[in-house]
Amino acid sequence: MKKIIYSVLMGLAILVGAYSCKESKVEDLKLPDAPTTSITGEGIVVGNVTIDNQFVRVPFKISLNGMAAEAFQVGLTLNNDTVTQLITNGSLTNAVLMPSDAVEYPTVINVAYGTDNAEGIAIVRRATLERYLGKKVVFALKLASPGKGNKIANGKSNILVVINTDELLKPADVHYLSWQAGGTYNVVYQGNYIIGPAGITIPLIISLANTPTTAFNVKIKDNIDTIATLVANGGLPANAIHLGAKDFTIDTLVRFNTGASSATVRLSIPWPVFDANIIANKKFAFALSLKDNTNHVIHPTNGKIIVIIDPNINLDNNSPIIGNGTGLFARYYTNTQLAPDDGRAPFFTRVDETIEFSGDGWPDGVKTPAGETLSRDNFATRWTGEFLAPVRGDYIFYQTSWDDGARLFINGKAIIDDYTTQWDKPERNATIHLERGIRYKIEVHHRENVGGQQAYLQYEVPSAGITGKRAVPRTQLFPTP
């Protein structure tokens, strides 16, 4: 029988061949179509979801209604529209759409010959699940373009993947990014800051909870308007101000290195900014928040911080303050050596930029508008005003180049008092501690008996590097009656 069938088949073949040659045409001879297989998306492979420090691996499955007659592939695409519709119409509750950039999935699933199912694995960023802890995070994959003549079962083209974050994570598992000194952080004198010649740098630490991962970035936002609002509603002291952009620098992008549990933000303020606010006693305030992190989760409360900087930090600054003074108010008394003490009216008044006088030009240059000249001998002078201490330290004041009697008062206290008719006495000096940036009341007396005359008010501050006697400069002297 087999031979018969074989022969028949061979005869048919010869006839077909002869006919084809006669007609000079070749017809396509096709094998019978393989039986088609219907493919269905089934969803997560329950129990096989795994999680590590960075990723969650989610196996999913498709099934066939029969054994695959040959190996083939089924295409996959992300189908956000389906998820959005299910959330919108209430079919999915307490759910959020998985961000497209947070999930990786294969573009095809390989179906092996002789099998009736196949699996793929989607990889989800753990940080996304941590960010939505307490919710269901959902994505959908759509089956498409199955090979080898297979088809997708009607209404079965989507694989819906629903991840219940509460089943995978606890709050303590979240990789939170927080300011180490969250809430309100007061930076006080001799506190946690770095002193430099140009100013101070305040290190602000961002910490990462739980096991560190690969490198990532986080940005820093300076919320300028927040400070004014907090001052207005009493949340900050009335003397708190936010500095202008030119008055400070801050890191706006910080990188966590691989394996790092913390990173440092540097906030720097120059000394001149402190100097400009000495008299007003202003506190500097910043409202900083973390944002745009490329990995992990910003803590809902500790991701923000208010930094308040006390003006007393300027005590660590001993760079010289150059004032804008114009000198001291001078009263000249003619034909008397005791006028600074007896209350009589002065012969002439003016502002002397410094006390650096000697020779015939002084007192010959002291004249009234009518041209009257101060007596060359037997006269007295009284200078008053304020002295702006340029640095902090022990000041040594000198009236050693002084002819004749000398007195020096600081804040009403006579630190030099030798109002005699002797001149150029080396012991006419006194040491007093003054604070940088403070304006002290100063009063200076001079008495000329007979002969030569001179008056040089000098100082030095060896402890602050100001060495060698020098005249007290005009910039540090302010005239007051």
CSV table of C-alpha atoms in Angstrom, one decimal:
chain,number,residue,atom,x,y,z
A,1,MET,CA,0.0,0.0,0.0
A,2,LYS,CA,2.8,2.3,0.8
A,3,LYS,CA,4.3,1.6,-2.6
A,4,ILE,CA,1.0,2.5,-4.2
A,5,ILE,CA,0.7,5.8,-2.4
A,6,TYR,CA,4.3,6.5,-3.2
A,7,SER,CA,3.7,5.8,-6.8
A,8,VAL,CA,0.6,7.9,-7.0
A,9,LEU,CA,2.4,10.7,-5.5
A,10,MET,CA,5.3,10.3,-7.9
A,11,GLY,CA,2.9,10.1,-10.9
A,12,LEU,CA,1.2,13.3,-9.8
A,13,ALA,CA,4.5,14.9,-9.5
A,14,ILE,CA,5.5,13.8,-13.1
A,15,LEU,CA,2.2,15.0,-14.5
A,16,VAL,CA,2.5,18.3,-12.7
A,17,GLY,CA,6.0,18.7,-14.0
A,18,ALA,CA,5.1,17.9,-17.6
A,19,TYR,CA,2.1,20.3,-17.5
A,20,SER,CA,4.2,23.0,-16.1
A,21,CYS,CA,6.9,22.6,-18.7
A,22,LYS,CA,4.3,22.5,-21.5
A,23,GLU,CA,2.7,25.7,-20.2
A,24,SER,CA,6.2,27.2,-19.4
A,25,LYS,CA,4.8,28.3,-16.0
A,26,VAL,CA,5.8,27.5,-12.5
A,27,GLU,CA,3.1,27.5,-9.7
A,28,ASP,CA,4.0,28.2,-6.0
A,29,LEU,CA,3.8,24.9,-4.1
A,30,LYS,CA,3.1,25.7,-0.4
A,31,LEU,CA,3.3,23.4,2.7
A,32,PRO,CA,0.1,23.2,4.7
A,33,ASP,CA,-0.3,26.0,7.3
A,34,ALA,CA,0.9,25.0,10.7
A,35,PRO,CA,-1.9,25.0,13.3
A,36,THR,CA,-2.1,28.5,14.9
A,37,THR,CA,-1.7,29.0,18.7
A,38,SER,CA,-3.7,31.5,20.7
A,39,ILE,CA,-1.6,33.5,23.2
A,40,THR,CA,-2.8,35.0,26.5
A,41,GLY,CA,-1.1,37.4,28.9
A,42,GLU,CA,-1.4,36.2,32.5
A,43,GLY,CA,0.4,38.7,34.7
A,44,ILE,CA,2.8,38.3,37.6
A,45,VAL,CA,4.3,34.9,38.5
A,46,VAL,CA,3.1,34.9,42.1
A,47,GLY,CA,5.8,34.2,44.7
A,48,ASN,CA,8.8,34.8,42.4
A,49,VAL,CA,9.1,38.6,42.9
A,50,THR,CA,12.6,39.4,44.3
A,51,ILE,CA,13.9,42.6,45.8
A,52,ASP,CA,17.5,43.8,46.5
A,53,ASN,CA,19.0,47.1,47.6
A,54,GLN,CA,18.3,48.8,44.2
A,55,PHE,CA,15.9,46.8,42.0
A,56,VAL,CA,12.8,44.7,42.2
A,57,ARG,CA,12.6,41.8,39.6
A,58,VAL,CA,9.0,41.0,38.6
A,59,PRO,CA,8.5,37.8,36.5
A,60,PHE,CA,5.4,37.7,34.3
A,61,LYS,CA,3.9,35.0,32.1
A,62,ILE,CA,2.1,34.3,28.9
A,63,SER,CA,0.3,31.1,28.1
A,64,LEU,CA,-0.7,29.2,24.9
A,65,ASN,CA,-3.8,27.2,24.2
A,66,GLY,CA,-1.6,24.4,22.9
A,67,MET,CA,2.0,23.3,22.4
A,68,ALA,CA,4.1,25.5,20.2
A,69,ALA,CA,4.7,23.8,16.9
A,70,GLU,CA,7.9,25.7,16.5
A,71,ALA,CA,9.8,28.4,18.4
A,72,PHE,CA,8.7,32.0,17.9
A,73,GLN,CA,8.7,35.4,19.6
A,74,VAL,CA,6.0,37.7,20.9
A,75,GLY,CA,6.6,41.5,21.0
A,76,LEU,CA,6.0,43.6,24.1
A,77,THR,CA,5.3,47.3,24.5
A,78,LEU,CA,4.4,49.5,27.5
A,79,ASN,CA,0.7,50.3,27.7
A,80,ASN,CA,0.3,53.3,30.1
A,81,ASP,CA,-3.0,54.3,28.6
A,82,THR,CA,-4.7,51.2,29.9
A,83,VAL,CA,-3.4,51.8,33.4
A,84,THR,CA,-4.4,55.4,33.4
A,85,GLN,CA,-7.9,54.5,32.3
A,86,LEU,CA,-8.3,51.8,35.0
A,87,ILE,CA,-7.1,54.3,37.7
A,88,THR,CA,-9.4,57.0,36.3
A,89,ASN,CA,-12.6,54.9,36.2
A,90,GLY,CA,-11.9,53.5,39.7
A,91,SER,CA,-11.1,49.9,38.7
A,92,LEU,CA,-7.8,50.3,40.4
A,93,THR,CA,-7.9,52.0,43.8
A,94,ASN,CA,-5.0,53.4,45.8
A,95,ALA,CA,-2.9,53.0,42.7
A,96,VAL,CA,-0.3,55.0,40.8
A,97,LEU,CA,1.1,54.6,37.3
A,98,MET,CA,4.6,53.3,37.2
A,99,PRO,CA,6.8,56.0,35.6
A,100,SER,CA,8.1,54.8,32.2
A,101,ASP,CA,11.7,55.5,33.1
A,102,ALA,CA,11.4,53.4,36.3
A,103,VAL,CA,10.8,50.0,34.6
A,104,GLU,CA,12.8,48.0,32.2
A,105,TYR,CA,11.2,45.1,30.3
A,106,PRO,CA,12.1,42.8,27.4
A,107,THR,CA,10.9,43.9,24.0
A,108,VAL,CA,10.1,40.3,23.1
A,109,ILE,CA,9.3,37.0,24.8
A,110,ASN,CA,10.8,33.9,23.4
A,111,VAL,CA,8.5,30.9,23.2
A,112,ALA,CA,10.3,27.6,22.9
A,113,TYR,CA,9.2,24.7,20.7
A,114,GLY,CA,6.9,22.2,22.4
A,115,THR,CA,6.0,24.5,25.4
A,116,ASP,CA,2.6,26.1,26.3
A,117,ASN,CA,3.9,29.1,28.2
A,118,ALA,CA,6.8,31.5,28.5
A,119,GLU,CA,8.1,34.0,31.1
A,120,GLY,CA,9.7,37.5,31.0
A,121,ILE,CA,11.2,39.6,33.7
A,122,ALA,CA,10.5,43.3,34.3
A,123,ILE,CA,13.1,45.2,36.4
A,124,VAL,CA,11.6,48.0,38.5
A,125,ARG,CA,13.7,50.6,40.4
A,126,ARG,CA,13.3,50.0,44.1
A,127,ALA,CA,13.3,53.8,44.7
A,128,THR,CA,10.0,54.1,42.8
A,129,LEU,CA,8.3,51.6,45.1
A,130,GLU,CA,9.8,53.4,48.2
A,131,ARG,CA,8.5,56.7,46.9
A,132,TYR,CA,5.0,55.3,46.7
A,133,LEU,CA,5.1,53.2,49.8
A,134,GLY,CA,1.6,52.4,50.9
A,135,LYS,CA,0.2,52.4,47.4
A,136,LYS,CA,-0.1,50.0,44.5
A,137,VAL,CA,2.3,50.7,41.7
A,138,VAL,CA,1.0,49.5,38.3
A,139,PHE,CA,2.2,49.1,34.8
A,140,ALA,CA,0.9,47.1,31.8
A,141,LEU,CA,2.6,45.4,28.9
A,142,LYS,CA,0.9,44.8,25.6
A,143,LEU,CA,1.5,41.7,23.5
A,144,ALA,CA,2.0,42.3,19.9
A,145,SER,CA,3.2,40.8,16.6
A,146,PRO,CA,3.6,37.1,17.5
A,147,GLY,CA,5.7,35.2,14.9
A,148,LYS,CA,5.1,32.1,12.9
A,149,GLY,CA,1.5,32.8,12.3
A,150,ASN,CA,0.4,32.7,15.9
A,151,LYS,CA,-2.1,35.2,17.2
A,152,ILE,CA,-3.1,37.0,20.4
A,153,ALA,CA,-6.3,35.8,22.0
A,154,ASN,CA,-9.2,38.3,21.8
A,155,GLY,CA,-9.2,40.6,24.8
A,156,LYS,CA,-6.1,38.9,26.2
A,157,SER,CA,-3.4,41.2,24.8
A,158,ASN,CA,-2.4,43.0,28.1
A,159,ILE,CA,-0.4,41.9,31.0
A,160,LEU,CA,-1.4,44.0,34.0
A,161,VAL,CA,1.3,44.1,36.7
A,162,VAL,CA,0.2,45.4,40.1
A,163,ILE,CA,2.8,45.7,42.8
A,164,ASN,CA,1.5,46.2,46.3
A,165,THR,CA,4.4,48.1,47.9
A,166,ASP,CA,3.3,47.2,51.5
A,167,GLU,CA,3.9,43.6,50.7
A,168,LEU,CA,7.5,44.3,49.8
A,169,LEU,CA,8.6,47.1,52.0
A,170,LYS,CA,8.3,48.6,55.5
A,171,PRO,CA,8.8,52.3,56.3
A,172,ALA,CA,12.1,51.4,57.9
A,173,ASP,CA,13.3,50.0,54.6
A,174,VAL,CA,13.1,53.3,52.7
A,175,HIS,CA,16.3,54.9,51.5
A,176,TYR,CA,15.4,58.4,52.8
A,177,LEU,CA,17.5,61.4,52.0
A,178,SER,CA,17.5,63.9,54.9
A,179,TRP,CA,19.3,66.9,56.2
A,180,GLN,CA,21.3,65.6,59.1
A,181,ALA,CA,20.4,68.7,61.1
A,182,GLY,CA,16.8,68.8,60.0
A,183,GLY,CA,14.3,71.4,61.1
A,184,THR,CA,16.0,74.5,62.3
A,185,TYR,CA,19.8,74.6,62.4
A,186,ASN,CA,21.4,77.4,64.4
A,187,VAL,CA,24.9,78.2,63.5
A,188,VAL,CA,26.4,80.0,66.5
A,189,TYR,CA,29.8,81.5,67.4
A,190,GLN,CA,32.4,78.8,67.7
A,191,GLY,CA,30.0,76.3,66.3
A,192,ASN,CA,30.3,74.0,63.3
A,193,TYR,CA,31.8,76.1,60.6
A,194,ILE,CA,35.2,76.5,58.9
A,195,ILE,CA,37.1,79.7,59.2
A,196,GLY,CA,39.0,81.0,56.2
A,197,PRO,CA,40.7,84.3,55.3
A,198,ALA,CA,37.8,85.2,53.0
A,199,GLY,CA,35.0,84.2,55.3
A,200,ILE,CA,33.3,81.1,56.7
A,201,THR,CA,32.1,77.9,55.2
A,202,ILE,CA,29.2,76.0,56.8
A,203,PRO,CA,29.1,72.3,56.0
A,204,LEU,CA,25.5,71.0,55.8
A,205,ILE,CA,25.3,67.2,55.7
A,206,ILE,CA,22.8,65.2,53.7
A,207,SER,CA,22.4,61.6,55.0
A,208,LEU,CA,21.1,58.5,53.3
A,209,ALA,CA,19.2,55.9,55.4
A,210,ASN,CA,19.9,52.2,54.9
A,211,THR,CA,22.5,50.5,52.8
A,212,PRO,CA,24.3,52.8,50.3
A,213,THR,CA,24.0,52.1,46.6
A,214,THR,CA,25.5,53.4,43.4
A,215,ALA,CA,26.4,57.0,42.8
A,216,PHE,CA,23.6,59.5,42.3
A,217,ASN,CA,22.8,63.2,42.4
A,218,VAL,CA,20.5,65.5,44.4
A,219,LYS,CA,19.9,69.2,43.9
A,220,ILE,CA,19.6,72.0,46.5
A,221,LYS,CA,16.9,74.6,46.3
A,222,ASP,CA,17.1,77.9,48.1
A,223,ASN,CA,13.6,79.0,48.9
A,224,ILE,CA,14.1,82.8,49.2
A,225,ASP,CA,10.5,83.8,49.7
A,226,THR,CA,10.1,81.4,52.7
A,227,ILE,CA,12.3,83.6,54.9
A,228,ALA,CA,10.3,86.7,54.4
A,229,THR,CA,7.1,84.7,55.1
A,230,LEU,CA,8.5,83.2,58.3
A,231,VAL,CA,9.6,86.6,59.6
A,232,ALA,CA,6.2,88.1,58.8
A,233,ASN,CA,4.3,85.4,60.7
A,234,GLY,CA,6.7,85.2,63.6
A,235,GLY,CA,8.3,81.9,62.7
A,236,LEU,CA,11.7,83.6,62.6
A,237,PRO,CA,13.3,86.5,64.5
A,238,ALA,CA,12.5,90.0,63.2
A,239,ASN,CA,16.2,90.7,62.5
A,240,ALA,CA,16.5,87.6,60.2
A,241,ILE,CA,17.2,88.4,56.6
A,242,HIS,CA,18.0,86.4,53.5
A,243,LEU,CA,21.2,87.5,51.9
A,244,GLY,CA,21.3,88.7,48.3
A,245,ALA,CA,22.7,86.4,45.6
A,246,LYS,CA,26.0,88.2,45.5
A,247,ASP,CA,26.6,87.9,49.3
A,248,PHE,CA,26.9,84.1,49.6
A,249,THR,CA,27.6,80.9,47.6
A,250,ILE,CA,26.0,77.4,48.1
A,251,ASP,CA,26.4,74.1,46.3
A,252,THR,CA,23.3,73.6,44.2
A,253,LEU,CA,24.1,70.1,43.0
A,254,VAL,CA,25.6,67.4,45.3
A,255,ARG,CA,26.8,63.9,44.3
A,256,PHE,CA,26.7,60.9,46.5
A,257,ASN,CA,29.6,58.6,45.5
A,258,THR,CA,29.1,54.9,45.2
A,259,GLY,CA,28.7,53.4,48.7
A,260,ALA,CA,28.5,56.8,50.4
A,261,SER,CA,26.0,57.3,53.2
A,262,SER,CA,26.4,61.1,53.3
A,263,ALA,CA,27.3,64.1,51.2
A,264,THR,CA,28.2,67.7,52.1
A,265,VAL,CA,26.6,71.0,50.9
A,266,ARG,CA,28.9,74.0,51.4
A,267,LEU,CA,27.3,77.3,52.3
A,268,SER,CA,29.9,80.2,52.3
A,269,ILE,CA,29.6,83.8,53.5
A,270,PRO,CA,32.4,86.4,53.1
A,271,TRP,CA,33.6,88.4,56.0
A,272,PRO,CA,32.6,91.7,54.4
A,273,VAL,CA,29.0,90.6,54.5
A,274,PHE,CA,29.2,90.1,58.2
A,275,ASP,CA,30.9,93.5,58.5
A,276,ALA,CA,28.1,95.2,56.6
A,277,ASN,CA,25.6,93.9,59.2
A,278,ILE,CA,27.5,94.5,62.4
A,279,ILE,CA,25.6,97.6,63.5
A,280,ALA,CA,22.2,96.2,62.5
A,281,ASN,CA,22.9,92.9,64.2
A,282,LYS,CA,21.2,91.0,61.4
A,283,LYS,CA,20.9,87.2,61.4
A,284,PHE,CA,21.3,85.4,58.1
A,285,ALA,CA,18.6,82.8,57.3
A,286,PHE,CA,18.2,80.3,54.5
A,287,ALA,CA,15.4,77.9,53.7
A,288,LEU,CA,16.9,74.9,51.9
A,289,SER,CA,15.2,71.8,50.4
A,290,LEU,CA,16.3,68.8,48.5
A,291,LYS,CA,14.9,68.1,45.1
A,292,ASP,CA,15.4,66.3,41.7
A,293,ASN,CA,17.2,63.3,43.2
A,294,THR,CA,18.3,60.7,40.6
A,295,ASN,CA,17.8,57.9,43.1
A,296,HIS,CA,16.1,57.2,46.4
A,297,VAL,CA,13.4,59.2,48.3
A,298,ILE,CA,13.5,62.7,49.8
A,299,HIS,CA,12.2,62.6,53.4
A,300,PRO,CA,8.8,64.4,53.6
A,301,THR,CA,9.9,66.6,56.5
A,302,ASN,CA,13.6,66.2,57.0
A,303,GLY,CA,14.2,67.0,53.4
A,304,LYS,CA,13.9,70.7,54.4
A,305,ILE,CA,16.0,72.8,56.7
A,306,ILE,CA,16.1,76.4,58.0
A,307,VAL,CA,19.6,77.6,58.6
A,308,ILE,CA,20.0,80.6,60.9
A,309,ILE,CA,23.5,82.2,61.2
A,310,ASP,CA,24.3,84.3,64.3
A,311,PRO,CA,26.1,87.6,63.6
A,312,ASN,CA,28.5,86.9,66.5
A,313,ILE,CA,30.3,84.5,64.2
A,314,ASN,CA,32.0,87.7,63.0
A,315,LEU,CA,34.0,87.5,66.3
A,316,ASP,CA,36.2,84.9,64.4
A,317,ASN,CA,36.9,87.5,61.7
A,318,ASN,CA,40.0,89.7,62.4
A,319,SER,CA,40.6,91.0,59.0
A,320,PRO,CA,40.9,94.8,59.3
A,321,ILE,CA,37.7,96.8,58.8
A,322,ILE,CA,38.5,100.0,56.9
A,323,GLY,CA,36.0,102.7,58.0
A,324,ASN,CA,34.8,105.8,56.2
A,325,GLY,CA,35.7,108.3,58.9
A,326,THR,CA,36.7,111.9,58.3
A,327,GLY,CA,38.7,112.7,61.5
A,328,LEU,CA,38.1,114.1,65.0
A,329,PHE,CA,36.3,117.3,66.1
A,330,ALA,CA,39.1,119.7,67.3
A,331,ARG,CA,38.7,122.6,69.7
A,332,TYR,CA,41.7,125.0,70.0
A,333,TYR,CA,42.2,127.3,73.0
A,334,THR,CA,44.5,130.3,72.7
A,335,ASN,CA,46.6,131.8,75.5
A,336,THR,CA,45.8,129.1,78.0
A,337,GLN,CA,47.0,125.6,78.7
A,338,LEU,CA,44.2,124.4,80.8
A,339,ALA,CA,41.2,125.2,78.7
A,340,PRO,CA,40.2,121.5,78.1
A,341,ASP,CA,39.3,121.5,81.8
A,342,ASP,CA,37.9,124.9,82.6
A,343,GLY,CA,34.9,125.0,80.3
A,344,ARG,CA,35.7,128.2,78.4
A,345,ALA,CA,34.7,128.7,74.8
A,346,PRO,CA,37.3,127.5,72.2
A,347,PHE,CA,39.3,130.0,70.0
A,348,PHE,CA,38.5,127.9,66.9
A,349,THR,CA,37.0,124.6,66.0
A,350,ARG,CA,37.5,122.4,63.0
A,351,VAL,CA,37.8,118.7,62.0
A,352,ASP,CA,41.4,117.3,62.0
A,353,GLU,CA,41.7,114.3,59.8
A,354,THR,CA,44.5,112.8,62.0
A,355,ILE,CA,46.6,113.9,65.0
A,356,GLU,CA,49.9,114.3,63.2
A,357,PHE,CA,51.3,117.8,64.0
A,358,SER,CA,54.7,119.4,64.5
A,359,GLY,CA,56.7,122.5,63.5
A,360,ASP,CA,55.7,126.0,62.8
A,361,GLY,CA,52.8,125.0,60.5
A,362,TRP,CA,51.0,124.0,63.6
A,363,PRO,CA,49.6,126.1,65.2
A,364,ASP,CA,50.3,128.8,62.7
A,365,GLY,CA,47.7,127.3,60.4
A,366,VAL,CA,45.0,127.5,63.0
A,367,LYS,CA,43.2,130.8,62.1
A,368,THR,CA,39.8,132.3,62.6
A,369,PRO,CA,37.9,133.6,59.5
A,370,ALA,CA,39.0,137.1,60.6
A,371,GLY,CA,42.6,136.0,60.2
A,372,GLU,CA,43.4,135.8,64.0
A,373,THR,CA,46.1,133.2,64.6
A,374,LEU,CA,46.4,130.8,67.6
A,375,SER,CA,49.1,131.6,70.0
A,376,ARG,CA,52.3,129.7,69.2
A,377,ASP,CA,53.0,129.0,72.9
A,378,ASN,CA,50.6,128.7,75.7
A,379,PHE,CA,47.8,127.0,73.9
A,380,ALA,CA,45.7,123.8,74.3
A,381,THR,CA,43.8,121.4,72.0
A,382,ARG,CA,40.9,119.0,72.7
A,383,TRP,CA,39.9,116.4,70.1
A,384,THR,CA,36.7,114.3,70.5
A,385,GLY,CA,34.9,111.7,68.4
A,386,GLU,CA,34.8,108.0,67.9
A,387,PHE,CA,37.4,105.4,67.0
A,388,LEU,CA,36.3,102.4,64.9
A,389,ALA,CA,38.5,99.5,66.0
A,390,PRO,CA,39.7,97.8,62.8
A,391,VAL,CA,40.7,94.5,64.5
A,392,ARG,CA,40.2,92.7,67.7
A,393,GLY,CA,43.1,92.7,70.1
A,394,ASP,CA,45.2,94.5,72.6
A,395,TYR,CA,45.8,98.0,71.3
A,396,ILE,CA,48.9,100.0,72.4
A,397,PHE,CA,48.3,103.7,72.1
A,398,TYR,CA,51.2,106.1,72.2
A,399,GLN,CA,51.6,109.8,73.0
A,400,THR,CA,55.3,109.5,73.1
A,401,SER,CA,56.0,112.0,70.3
A,402,TRP,CA,54.1,114.7,72.2
A,403,ASP,CA,55.1,118.2,73.3
A,404,ASP,CA,54.0,118.9,76.0
A,405,GLY,CA,51.2,117.5,78.3
A,406,ALA,CA,49.1,114.5,77.1
A,407,ARG,CA,45.8,112.8,78.0
A,408,LEU,CA,43.9,110.0,76.2
A,409,PHE,CA,40.4,108.8,77.1
A,410,ILE,CA,38.7,105.7,75.7
A,411,ASN,CA,35.0,105.5,76.5
A,412,GLY,CA,35.5,108.1,79.2
A,413,LYS,CA,38.4,106.4,80.9
A,414,ALA,CA,41.8,108.1,81.0
A,415,ILE,CA,44.3,105.4,79.9
A,416,ILE,CA,47.1,108.0,79.5
A,417,ASP,CA,47.1,111.0,81.9
A,418,ASP,CA,50.3,113.1,82.0
A,419,TYR,CA,49.1,116.6,81.5
A,420,THR,CA,52.4,118.2,82.5
A,421,THR,CA,54.9,120.6,80.8
A,422,GLN,CA,57.2,117.7,79.9
A,423,TRP,CA,57.6,116.4,76.4
A,424,ASP,CA,58.4,113.2,74.4
A,425,LYS,CA,58.2,110.9,77.4
A,426,PRO,CA,58.5,107.2,76.3
A,427,GLU,CA,56.3,106.0,79.1
A,428,ARG,CA,53.3,107.8,77.7
A,429,ASN,CA,51.6,104.6,76.3
A,430,ALA,CA,48.8,102.4,77.4
A,431,THR,CA,47.3,99.0,76.4
A,432,ILE,CA,43.6,98.4,76.1
A,433,HIS,CA,41.6,95.5,74.6
A,434,LEU,CA,39.2,96.5,71.9
A,435,GLU,CA,36.7,94.5,69.8
A,436,ARG,CA,36.7,94.6,66.1
A,437,GLY,CA,34.0,96.7,64.5
A,438,ILE,CA,33.1,98.6,67.6
A,439,ARG,CA,33.1,102.4,67.6
A,440,TYR,CA,34.6,103.7,70.9
A,441,LYS,CA,34.4,107.2,72.3
A,442,ILE,CA,37.8,108.9,72.2
A,443,GLU,CA,39.0,112.1,73.6
A,444,VAL,CA,42.6,113.5,73.3
A,445,HIS,CA,44.1,116.5,75.1
A,446,HIS,CA,47.3,118.4,74.2
A,447,ARG,CA,49.0,121.1,76.2
A,448,GLU,CA,51.8,123.4,74.8
A,449,ASN,CA,53.8,125.4,77.2
A,450,VAL,CA,56.7,127.1,75.5
A,451,GLY,CA,59.3,126.2,72.8
A,452,GLY,CA,58.6,123.5,70.2
A,453,GLN,CA,55.3,121.7,69.8
A,454,GLN,CA,54.1,118.4,68.4
A,455,ALA,CA,51.3,115.9,68.7
A,456,TYR,CA,51.2,112.4,67.2
A,457,LEU,CA,48.5,110.0,68.3
A,458,GLN,CA,49.8,106.5,67.3
A,459,TYR,CA,49.0,102.9,67.9
A,460,GLU,CA,49.8,99.3,67.1
A,461,VAL,CA,48.1,95.9,67.7
A,462,PRO,CA,50.8,93.2,67.7
A,463,SER,CA,48.3,90.4,68.6
A,464,ALA,CA,46.5,91.1,65.3
A,465,GLY,CA,49.6,91.6,63.2
A,466,ILE,CA,49.6,95.4,63.2
A,467,THR,CA,53.1,96.1,64.3
A,468,GLY,CA,55.1,99.3,64.5
A,469,LYS,CA,53.8,102.6,65.7
A,470,ARG,CA,51.6,104.4,63.2
A,471,ALA,CA,49.3,107.3,63.3
A,472,VAL,CA,45.6,106.5,63.9
A,473,PRO,CA,44.2,106.9,60.3
A,474,ARG,CA,41.4,109.2,59.3
A,475,THR,CA,39.3,106.3,58.1
A,476,GLN,CA,38.9,105.0,61.7
A,477,LEU,CA,38.0,108.4,63.2
A,478,PHE,CA,34.6,110.0,63.3
A,479,PRO,CA,34.0,113.6,64.5
A,480,THR,CA,31.4,114.1,67.3
A,481,PRO,CA,31.2,117.2,69.6
